[in-house]
Amino acid sequence: MNQSPLHIGIVGAGPSGCYVADALGRKLPGARIDVFDRLPTPFGLVRGGVAPDHQGTKNIARQFERTLGKEGVRFLGNVAIGRDISCDELKAAYDVLVITIGALEDRPLGIAGENLDAVYGSGRFVAWYNGIPDGRDLDPKLDGKSVAIVGNGNVALDIARLLGKTPDELASSDLCAHARAAFAAARIEDIWLIGRRGPLEASFTTAELAEFGELSQVATLVDAAALPQQVPEQFDAEQRKLAEKNLDVLKAYAARGNQAERPLRIHFLFNAAPIEIRGEQRARELVLARTRSENGRAVSGGETFVVPADTVISAIGYRSTPLPGLPFDDARGTVANAEGRVEPGVYTAGWCKRGPQGVVPANRADSLAVAELILADLATRQASGKRGGALIDSMLAQRGVQPVDFAGWQKINAVEVAAGQGRPREKLTRREELLAASRG
Ligand SMILES: Cc1cc2nc3c(=O)[nH]c(=O)nc-3n(C[C@H](O)[C@H](O)[C@H](O)COP(=O)(O)OP(=O)(O)OC[C@H]3O[C@@H](n4cnc5c(N)ncnc54)[C@H](O)[C@@H]3O)c2cc1C
């Protein structure tokens, strides 16, 4: 490295963007680091994905807040790359560009009836209850007795648990007011949690699975005959540990007595692959093919059955959004990259690099590894004369885009926390409200 300051642009202020900013800030003390986000608020899915009743998980935001508040780091919220500023413009402005935009688009189920009313991808549904401005007006139909949730990961569990909690059980969450009202008005009696494969292949974490046993109004229904007695030999040590612990919880659910009085039944349905959503205009039932697990894959023998489903929510994974000016790997739904390198001077980390897997801390190791690559590449860097944030600031001003800076986020935060009145916060959910709060 032979000149200073070095200009670094990071697109996406979620966990990955914050981890990269932190790592590069420590190793390159004179660098100017700009972290952009399309939303007026930082922290990505920590604010907009992690369940509102899991406040402990959200505490990590304090660490990210320290990073964004550091000398040499700027937060530029309310700036969507691809809309307000192009990737080519960022490449012209910054010596190093890191793309950490996550994976926000729902993978489709790819079955007939998917476009009926009352069918939602979990990304949209979660954005709605977590108060992300562009998901705010989803207004999902929760007026029927049955909800089918397709997917066997923690997101499916989050949605089922939130629908299963009473208003009292949600009192210490930061579930948004509009979602609290919708959940309180719902009269759901049956939630079907549907996995294409068996209980051993479910990617639930055990702590989340076990939470259903603590919900006051929820009956947990599992067909004991569907549960294998033991975990097969071919599972590796890590898979085995998870599968055995999950199996213990499911066996305990299957053996649970005295559930008849509970008004809301959660049915854990394994080896059931969705093949059609039926209904006139809106969903009413879900047709499933019975499957068996063979070498970790779901294989159907042709037998089908139907569950009632006035609402269908799919939680089967996400894809990243292609950004014009950057290569995209359509098959994987990620920014095309080799170990985080996209093209000279451009890098990627997190869910948009490796796909939508892994909890928040998993992005730390990934981000640190990409920061190391950047440092190695910078060792042979020539003087670039790039202008960094000064160039971007003038473009934003010309285009009438007003970024929300870190002080603006702190003002939003103060307004939300004050409005919480006993809750962690009451989120502002409209872009105009957020922008107004950011200006004080
Ligand atoms: C519903 C749900 C619940 C989860 N619950 C947990 C949990 O309980 N515990 C846990 O550890 N992990 C949880 N995770 C996983 C965790 O959220 C992810 O591991 C993590 O957020 C991925 O970080 P990221 O920075 O790669 O992406 P993201 O968190 O998605 O951050 C990407 C950021 O980029 C911004 N962005 C996108 N496009 C643009 C653009 N064009 N211009 C500017 N900015 C842009 C987005 O607004 C966002 O802020 C959950 C995930 C989901 C979906």
XYZ file of C-alpha atoms and ligand atoms in Angstrom:
493
model
C 0.000 0.000 0.000
C 1.478 3.293 -0.932
C -1.016 6.038 -0.387
C -3.685 7.302 1.973
C -6.547 7.621 2.446
C -7.851 4.424 1.027
C -11.527 4.607 0.041
C -13.674 1.571 0.840
C -17.358 1.233 -0.061
C -19.523 -1.467 1.508
C -23.020 -2.134 0.140
C -25.314 -3.472 2.862
C -25.203 -2.589 6.578
C -26.266 -6.042 7.781
C -24.042 -8.282 9.906
C -21.662 -9.078 7.028
C -21.185 -5.442 6.039
C -20.576 -4.476 9.675
C -18.111 -7.330 10.258
C -16.175 -6.358 7.099
C -16.164 -2.666 8.116
C -14.899 -3.596 11.557
C -12.128 -5.878 10.276
C -10.904 -3.417 7.633
C -11.160 -0.476 10.022
C -8.873 -2.222 12.490
C -6.277 -3.261 9.918
C -6.335 -0.040 7.856
C -6.594 2.750 10.434
C -6.428 5.628 7.913
C -9.051 4.202 5.548
C -12.374 5.951 4.862
C -15.155 3.395 4.965
C -18.661 4.144 3.675
C -21.381 1.609 4.505
C -24.529 1.979 2.363
C -27.957 0.549 2.997
C -31.147 0.846 0.988
C -33.081 1.192 4.254
C -32.894 4.224 6.540
C -31.916 1.777 9.317
C -28.845 -0.460 9.699
C -28.319 -4.099 10.830
C -30.061 -5.978 7.970
C -31.874 -9.105 9.112
C -30.924 -8.542 12.749
C -33.603 -5.859 12.683
C -35.736 -7.191 9.836
C -35.434 -10.990 10.057
C -34.567 -12.255 13.542
C -37.792 -12.950 15.402
C -39.077 -10.064 17.515
C -39.417 -12.331 20.575
C -35.711 -13.276 20.403
C -34.329 -10.052 21.797
C -31.165 -11.756 23.070
C -30.123 -12.465 19.473
C -30.710 -8.849 18.544
C -28.199 -7.657 21.184
C -25.455 -8.181 18.611
C -26.695 -4.921 17.043
C -24.895 -3.048 19.842
C -21.590 -4.340 18.524
C -22.512 -3.300 14.959
C -23.552 0.100 16.256
C -20.078 0.612 17.720
C -18.552 -0.241 14.337
C -20.762 2.183 12.406
C -20.039 4.930 14.953
C -16.252 4.628 14.662
C -13.919 7.319 13.384
C -13.386 6.805 9.642
C -16.655 4.885 9.156
C -19.805 6.511 7.713
C -23.287 4.995 7.551
C -25.275 6.081 4.472
C -28.773 4.707 4.943
C -31.638 5.314 2.520
C -29.290 4.851 -0.454
C -30.212 1.903 -2.681
C -27.383 0.774 -4.909
C -28.752 0.025 -8.350
C -31.377 2.760 -7.928
C -29.764 5.876 -6.423
C -26.157 5.051 -7.304
C -24.945 2.392 -9.737
C -22.280 -0.232 -9.098
C -20.170 1.307 -11.880
C -20.308 4.643 -10.074
C -19.211 2.957 -6.846
C -16.348 1.216 -8.652
C -15.222 4.588 -10.003
C -15.325 6.149 -6.535
C -13.821 3.484 -4.247
C -10.521 1.614 -4.210
C -12.259 -1.376 -2.666
C -15.939 -2.273 -2.996
C -17.532 -4.998 -0.864
C -21.016 -6.274 -1.664
C -22.915 -7.537 1.396
C -26.547 -7.185 0.263
C -27.770 -10.477 1.737
C -30.429 -12.645 0.098
C -33.858 -11.088 0.344
C -35.935 -12.737 -2.390
C -38.100 -15.748 -1.590
C -37.386 -18.926 -3.488
C -40.629 -19.976 -5.179
C -42.323 -23.271 -4.299
C -42.758 -23.906 -8.011
C -46.183 -25.554 -7.675
C -49.653 -24.885 -9.079
C -51.689 -22.412 -7.047
C -48.672 -20.491 -5.796
C -50.133 -17.251 -7.150
C -53.432 -17.593 -5.283
C -54.276 -14.991 -2.665
C -53.167 -15.785 0.927
C -49.936 -17.465 -0.247
C -46.795 -15.718 0.988
C -43.060 -16.206 0.922
C -41.525 -16.054 4.385
C -39.263 -13.170 3.351
C -42.286 -10.973 2.666
C -44.173 -12.241 5.702
C -41.255 -11.687 8.078
C -40.558 -8.230 6.579
C -44.194 -7.389 7.282
C -44.208 -8.393 10.951
C -40.765 -6.886 11.500
C -41.833 -3.525 10.077
C -39.559 -3.257 7.026
C -41.078 -0.348 5.065
C -41.461 -2.174 1.749
C -43.178 -5.126 3.459
C -45.372 -2.963 5.673
C -48.531 -3.105 3.555
C -48.619 -6.855 2.912
C -51.621 -7.181 5.215
C -51.550 -11.008 5.092
C -54.804 -12.915 5.353
C -54.849 -14.623 8.758
C -58.626 -14.884 8.937
C -58.944 -18.652 8.436
C -58.579 -21.570 10.817
C -55.596 -23.243 9.154
C -52.144 -22.056 8.237
C -49.638 -24.246 6.380
C -45.980 -23.344 6.741
C -43.712 -25.108 4.276
C -40.102 -25.557 5.367
C -38.177 -27.247 8.146
C -35.748 -24.551 9.215
C -35.741 -21.988 11.991
C -37.618 -19.394 9.930
C -40.597 -21.775 9.701
C -40.370 -22.268 13.482
C -40.209 -18.505 14.090
C -43.404 -17.927 12.132
C -45.269 -20.816 13.766
C -44.144 -19.748 17.251
C -45.167 -16.112 16.777
C -48.576 -17.182 15.456
C -48.879 -19.529 18.436
C -48.068 -17.034 21.157
C -50.702 -15.189 23.149
C -50.571 -11.367 23.348
C -49.106 -11.760 26.866
C -46.388 -14.055 25.568
C -45.534 -11.415 22.960
C -45.498 -8.550 25.457
C -41.708 -8.383 25.794
C -41.086 -8.598 22.042
C -40.683 -5.750 19.571
C -43.326 -7.198 17.261
C -44.753 -4.185 15.412
C -48.134 -2.786 16.425
C -49.803 -3.648 13.083
C -48.668 -7.289 13.384
C -49.690 -7.514 17.056
C -53.154 -6.370 16.073
C -53.353 -8.865 13.190
C -52.127 -11.770 15.351
C -54.530 -10.882 18.150
C -57.464 -10.819 15.696
C -56.522 -14.148 14.074
C -58.538 -17.231 14.972
C -56.103 -19.889 13.848
C -56.758 -23.391 15.154
C -54.271 -25.484 13.177
C -50.768 -24.763 11.994
C -49.169 -27.382 9.736
C -45.388 -27.311 9.787
C -44.415 -29.203 6.689
C -41.092 -30.794 5.779
C -40.389 -32.561 2.482
C -37.896 -34.780 4.250
C -37.910 -36.532 7.600
C -37.340 -35.301 11.150
C -33.670 -36.268 11.028
C -33.055 -33.974 8.057
C -34.843 -30.958 9.557
C -32.490 -28.027 10.091
C -34.311 -26.745 13.185
C -32.021 -25.850 16.061
C -33.076 -27.720 19.177
C -33.563 -24.670 21.400
C -36.051 -23.196 18.904
C -37.836 -26.517 18.480
C -38.145 -26.930 22.244
C -39.767 -23.505 22.696
C -43.139 -24.840 21.507
C -43.362 -26.928 24.662
C -43.536 -23.715 26.692
C -46.382 -22.005 24.837
C -49.541 -21.855 26.918
C -52.164 -22.278 24.204
C -50.273 -24.588 21.848
C -50.698 -28.344 21.479
C -47.671 -29.954 19.800
C -48.765 -32.855 17.622
C -46.283 -35.329 16.211
C -47.042 -38.757 14.813
C -44.852 -41.039 16.933
C -44.842 -43.598 14.112
C -43.131 -41.033 11.860
C -40.160 -40.751 14.210
C -37.197 -43.070 13.645
C -35.912 -44.922 16.685
C -32.338 -43.847 16.086
C -30.059 -41.823 13.873
C -28.460 -43.797 11.004
C -24.750 -44.636 11.008
C -23.898 -42.497 7.969
C -24.656 -39.188 9.769
C -21.478 -37.320 10.662
C -20.856 -36.298 14.293
C -22.362 -32.823 13.972
C -25.483 -33.956 12.075
C -25.916 -36.775 14.559
C -25.792 -34.478 17.572
C -28.442 -32.167 16.128
C -30.665 -34.986 14.871
C -30.553 -36.827 18.208
C -31.422 -33.733 20.225
C -34.258 -32.798 17.865
C -35.553 -36.339 17.936
C -35.686 -36.235 21.746
C -37.804 -33.069 21.637
C -40.130 -34.509 18.981
C -40.545 -37.757 20.931
C -41.448 -35.757 24.014
C -44.048 -33.821 21.942
C -45.479 -37.076 20.587
C -45.800 -38.444 24.127
C -47.357 -35.307 25.585
C -50.737 -35.774 27.250
C -53.465 -33.316 28.248
C -53.365 -31.320 25.072
C -57.034 -31.574 24.120
C -57.964 -28.303 25.842
C -55.367 -26.271 24.002
C -56.982 -24.140 21.292
C -54.116 -24.042 18.798
C -52.605 -27.229 17.402
C -49.209 -27.271 15.761
C -48.832 -30.367 13.581
C -45.268 -31.371 12.780
C -45.701 -33.058 9.432
C -42.642 -34.772 7.968
C -42.039 -36.491 4.632
C -44.701 -34.422 2.921
C -43.862 -32.562 -0.317
C -46.224 -29.774 -1.470
C -47.512 -30.378 -4.987
C -50.473 -28.002 -5.352
C -52.291 -25.203 -3.539
C -56.001 -25.330 -4.220
C -58.713 -22.738 -3.799
C -60.840 -20.251 -5.674
C -58.974 -16.946 -5.743
C -57.414 -17.664 -2.344
C -55.729 -20.692 -0.847
C -57.964 -23.199 0.916
C -56.001 -26.439 0.924
C -52.578 -27.818 0.257
C -52.033 -31.070 -1.618
C -49.016 -33.030 -0.409
C -47.174 -36.086 -1.705
C -46.051 -38.547 0.915
C -42.313 -39.066 0.665
C -39.635 -41.213 2.241
C -36.081 -40.095 2.921
C -33.450 -41.880 0.840
C -29.835 -40.797 1.374
C -31.071 -37.454 2.608
C -33.398 -36.902 -0.377
C -37.204 -36.887 -0.409
C -38.569 -39.585 -2.726
C -42.285 -39.776 -3.482
C -44.116 -43.056 -3.987
C -47.106 -41.292 -5.617
C -49.484 -41.270 -2.625
C -51.043 -37.853 -1.949
C -53.124 -36.288 0.816
C -54.597 -32.884 1.601
C -54.415 -30.513 4.572
C -56.669 -27.480 5.006
C -54.713 -24.274 4.427
C -56.461 -20.897 4.421
C -53.022 -19.310 4.410
C -49.825 -20.806 3.017
C -46.392 -19.491 3.970
C -43.307 -20.920 2.289
C -40.025 -20.795 4.168
C -37.762 -22.709 1.812
C -34.890 -20.287 1.333
C -33.891 -17.116 -0.425
C -31.979 -15.739 -3.376
C -29.935 -12.608 -3.642
C -30.988 -9.828 -6.014
C -28.818 -9.291 -9.108
C -27.159 -5.874 -9.113
C -26.606 -4.343 -12.593
C -22.883 -4.074 -13.210
C -21.997 -7.158 -11.160
C -21.874 -10.802 -12.267
C -24.634 -13.017 -10.854
C -24.662 -16.774 -10.335
C -28.235 -17.554 -11.300
C -28.107 -21.218 -10.285
C -27.008 -20.418 -6.729
C -28.820 -17.098 -6.469
C -25.665 -15.301 -5.290
C -23.203 -12.694 -6.511
C -20.822 -14.689 -8.748
C -17.541 -14.949 -6.862
C -14.487 -17.065 -6.191
C -14.015 -17.282 -2.405
C -15.284 -13.700 -2.121
C -13.439 -12.148 -5.088
C -15.857 -10.797 -7.702
C -13.538 -8.811 -9.994
C -10.408 -6.695 -9.338
C -11.232 -4.351 -6.453
C -14.703 -5.860 -5.877
C -15.482 -8.445 -3.203
C -18.500 -10.025 -1.544
C -19.304 -11.556 1.852
C -22.212 -13.031 3.784
C -25.468 -14.434 2.446
C -25.077 -12.858 -1.009
C -21.705 -14.581 -1.320
C -22.399 -18.074 -0.027
C -26.202 -18.344 -0.063
C -28.770 -17.986 2.716
C -27.272 -20.304 5.287
C -25.882 -19.686 8.693
C -26.690 -17.669 11.764
C -25.394 -14.147 12.420
C -22.020 -15.208 13.922
C -21.348 -17.466 10.891
C -20.972 -14.292 8.838
C -18.114 -13.127 11.042
C -15.634 -15.798 9.974
C -16.719 -15.328 6.368
C -16.283 -11.552 6.550
C -12.896 -11.839 8.260
C -11.687 -14.210 5.538
C -12.778 -11.753 2.831
C -11.090 -8.886 4.708
C -7.860 -10.934 4.668
C -8.170 -11.393 0.882
C -8.630 -7.654 0.479
C -5.565 -6.918 2.583
C -3.499 -9.384 0.562
C -4.634 -7.796 -2.733
C -3.979 -4.285 -1.416
C -0.324 -5.149 -0.776
C 0.340 -4.718 -4.518
C -2.013 -1.800 -5.072
C -0.985 1.234 -7.112
C -2.104 4.817 -6.403
C -5.630 5.223 -7.780
C -6.531 8.851 -7.138
C -10.132 7.821 -6.493
C -12.273 10.326 -4.617
C -14.364 7.994 -2.501
C -17.324 9.374 -0.558
C -16.772 12.959 -1.759
C -17.723 11.897 -5.306
C -20.729 9.888 -4.130
C -21.939 12.694 -1.833
C -22.032 15.117 -4.774
C -23.949 12.590 -6.909
C -26.489 11.978 -4.143
C -26.967 15.715 -3.662
C -27.494 16.238 -7.408
C -30.082 13.445 -7.437
C -31.922 14.770 -4.402
C -31.179 11.670 -2.284
C -30.788 12.444 1.410
C -28.811 9.715 3.153
C -29.507 8.876 6.790
C -26.184 9.103 8.621
C -25.219 7.446 11.903
C -26.517 10.393 13.954
C -29.790 10.098 12.014
C -30.042 6.411 12.925
C -29.422 7.285 16.577
C -32.343 9.707 16.446
C -34.592 7.022 14.931
C -33.444 4.611 17.619
C -34.229 7.096 20.400
C -37.749 7.714 19.048
C -38.467 3.986 18.755
C -37.126 3.091 22.189
C -39.097 5.933 23.815
C -42.277 4.740 22.068
C -41.699 1.192 23.369
C -43.331 1.875 26.748
C -42.211 -1.345 28.388
C -41.357 -3.096 25.126
C -37.826 -2.981 23.725
C -39.036 -0.500 21.090
C -42.023 0.364 18.906
C -40.613 0.416 15.394
C -41.321 3.114 12.867
C -42.441 1.203 9.822
C -42.968 3.829 7.127
C -40.043 5.256 5.192
C -41.377 8.826 5.612
C -41.688 8.351 9.394
C -38.153 6.982 9.590
C -36.739 9.840 7.515
C -38.608 12.426 9.574
C -37.301 10.870 12.816
C -33.747 10.789 11.442
C -33.902 14.543 10.926
C -35.085 15.082 14.492
C -36.384 -14.732 9.100
C -34.970 -14.904 9.560
C -34.702 -15.127 10.891
C -33.387 -15.295 11.317
N -33.167 -15.521 12.641
C -31.901 -15.658 13.093
C -31.649 -15.861 14.485
O -32.572 -15.936 15.301
N -30.356 -15.951 14.892
C -29.311 -15.847 14.009
O -28.137 -15.889 14.432
N -29.523 -15.688 12.667
C -30.782 -15.580 12.199
N -31.015 -15.411 10.861
C -29.854 -15.386 9.941
C -29.179 -14.001 9.906
O -30.153 -13.015 9.842
C -28.208 -13.943 8.729
O -27.149 -14.873 8.970
C -27.566 -12.564 8.527
O -28.475 -11.510 8.665
C -26.919 -12.468 7.134
O -26.215 -11.248 7.102
P -25.897 -10.453 5.762
O -25.246 -9.205 6.206
O -25.178 -11.323 4.830
O -27.329 -10.133 5.106
P -28.515 -9.192 5.628
O -28.697 -9.294 7.076
O -29.686 -9.522 4.772
O -28.034 -7.705 5.294
C -28.025 -7.225 3.962
C -28.235 -5.721 3.974
O -28.057 -5.223 2.640
C -29.030 -4.232 2.381
N -29.230 -4.148 0.929
C -29.790 -5.065 0.120
N -29.804 -4.629 -1.153
C -29.239 -3.395 -1.148
C -28.984 -2.440 -2.161
N -29.298 -2.662 -3.452
N -28.413 -1.266 -1.814
C -28.079 -1.030 -0.502
N -28.301 -1.903 0.495
C -28.872 -3.082 0.178
C -30.248 -4.738 3.111
O -31.186 -3.689 3.377
C -29.639 -5.305 4.383
O -29.562 -4.317 5.401
C -32.320 -15.240 10.395
C -32.598 -15.041 9.030
C -33.910 -14.878 8.614
C -34.205 -14.665 7.151
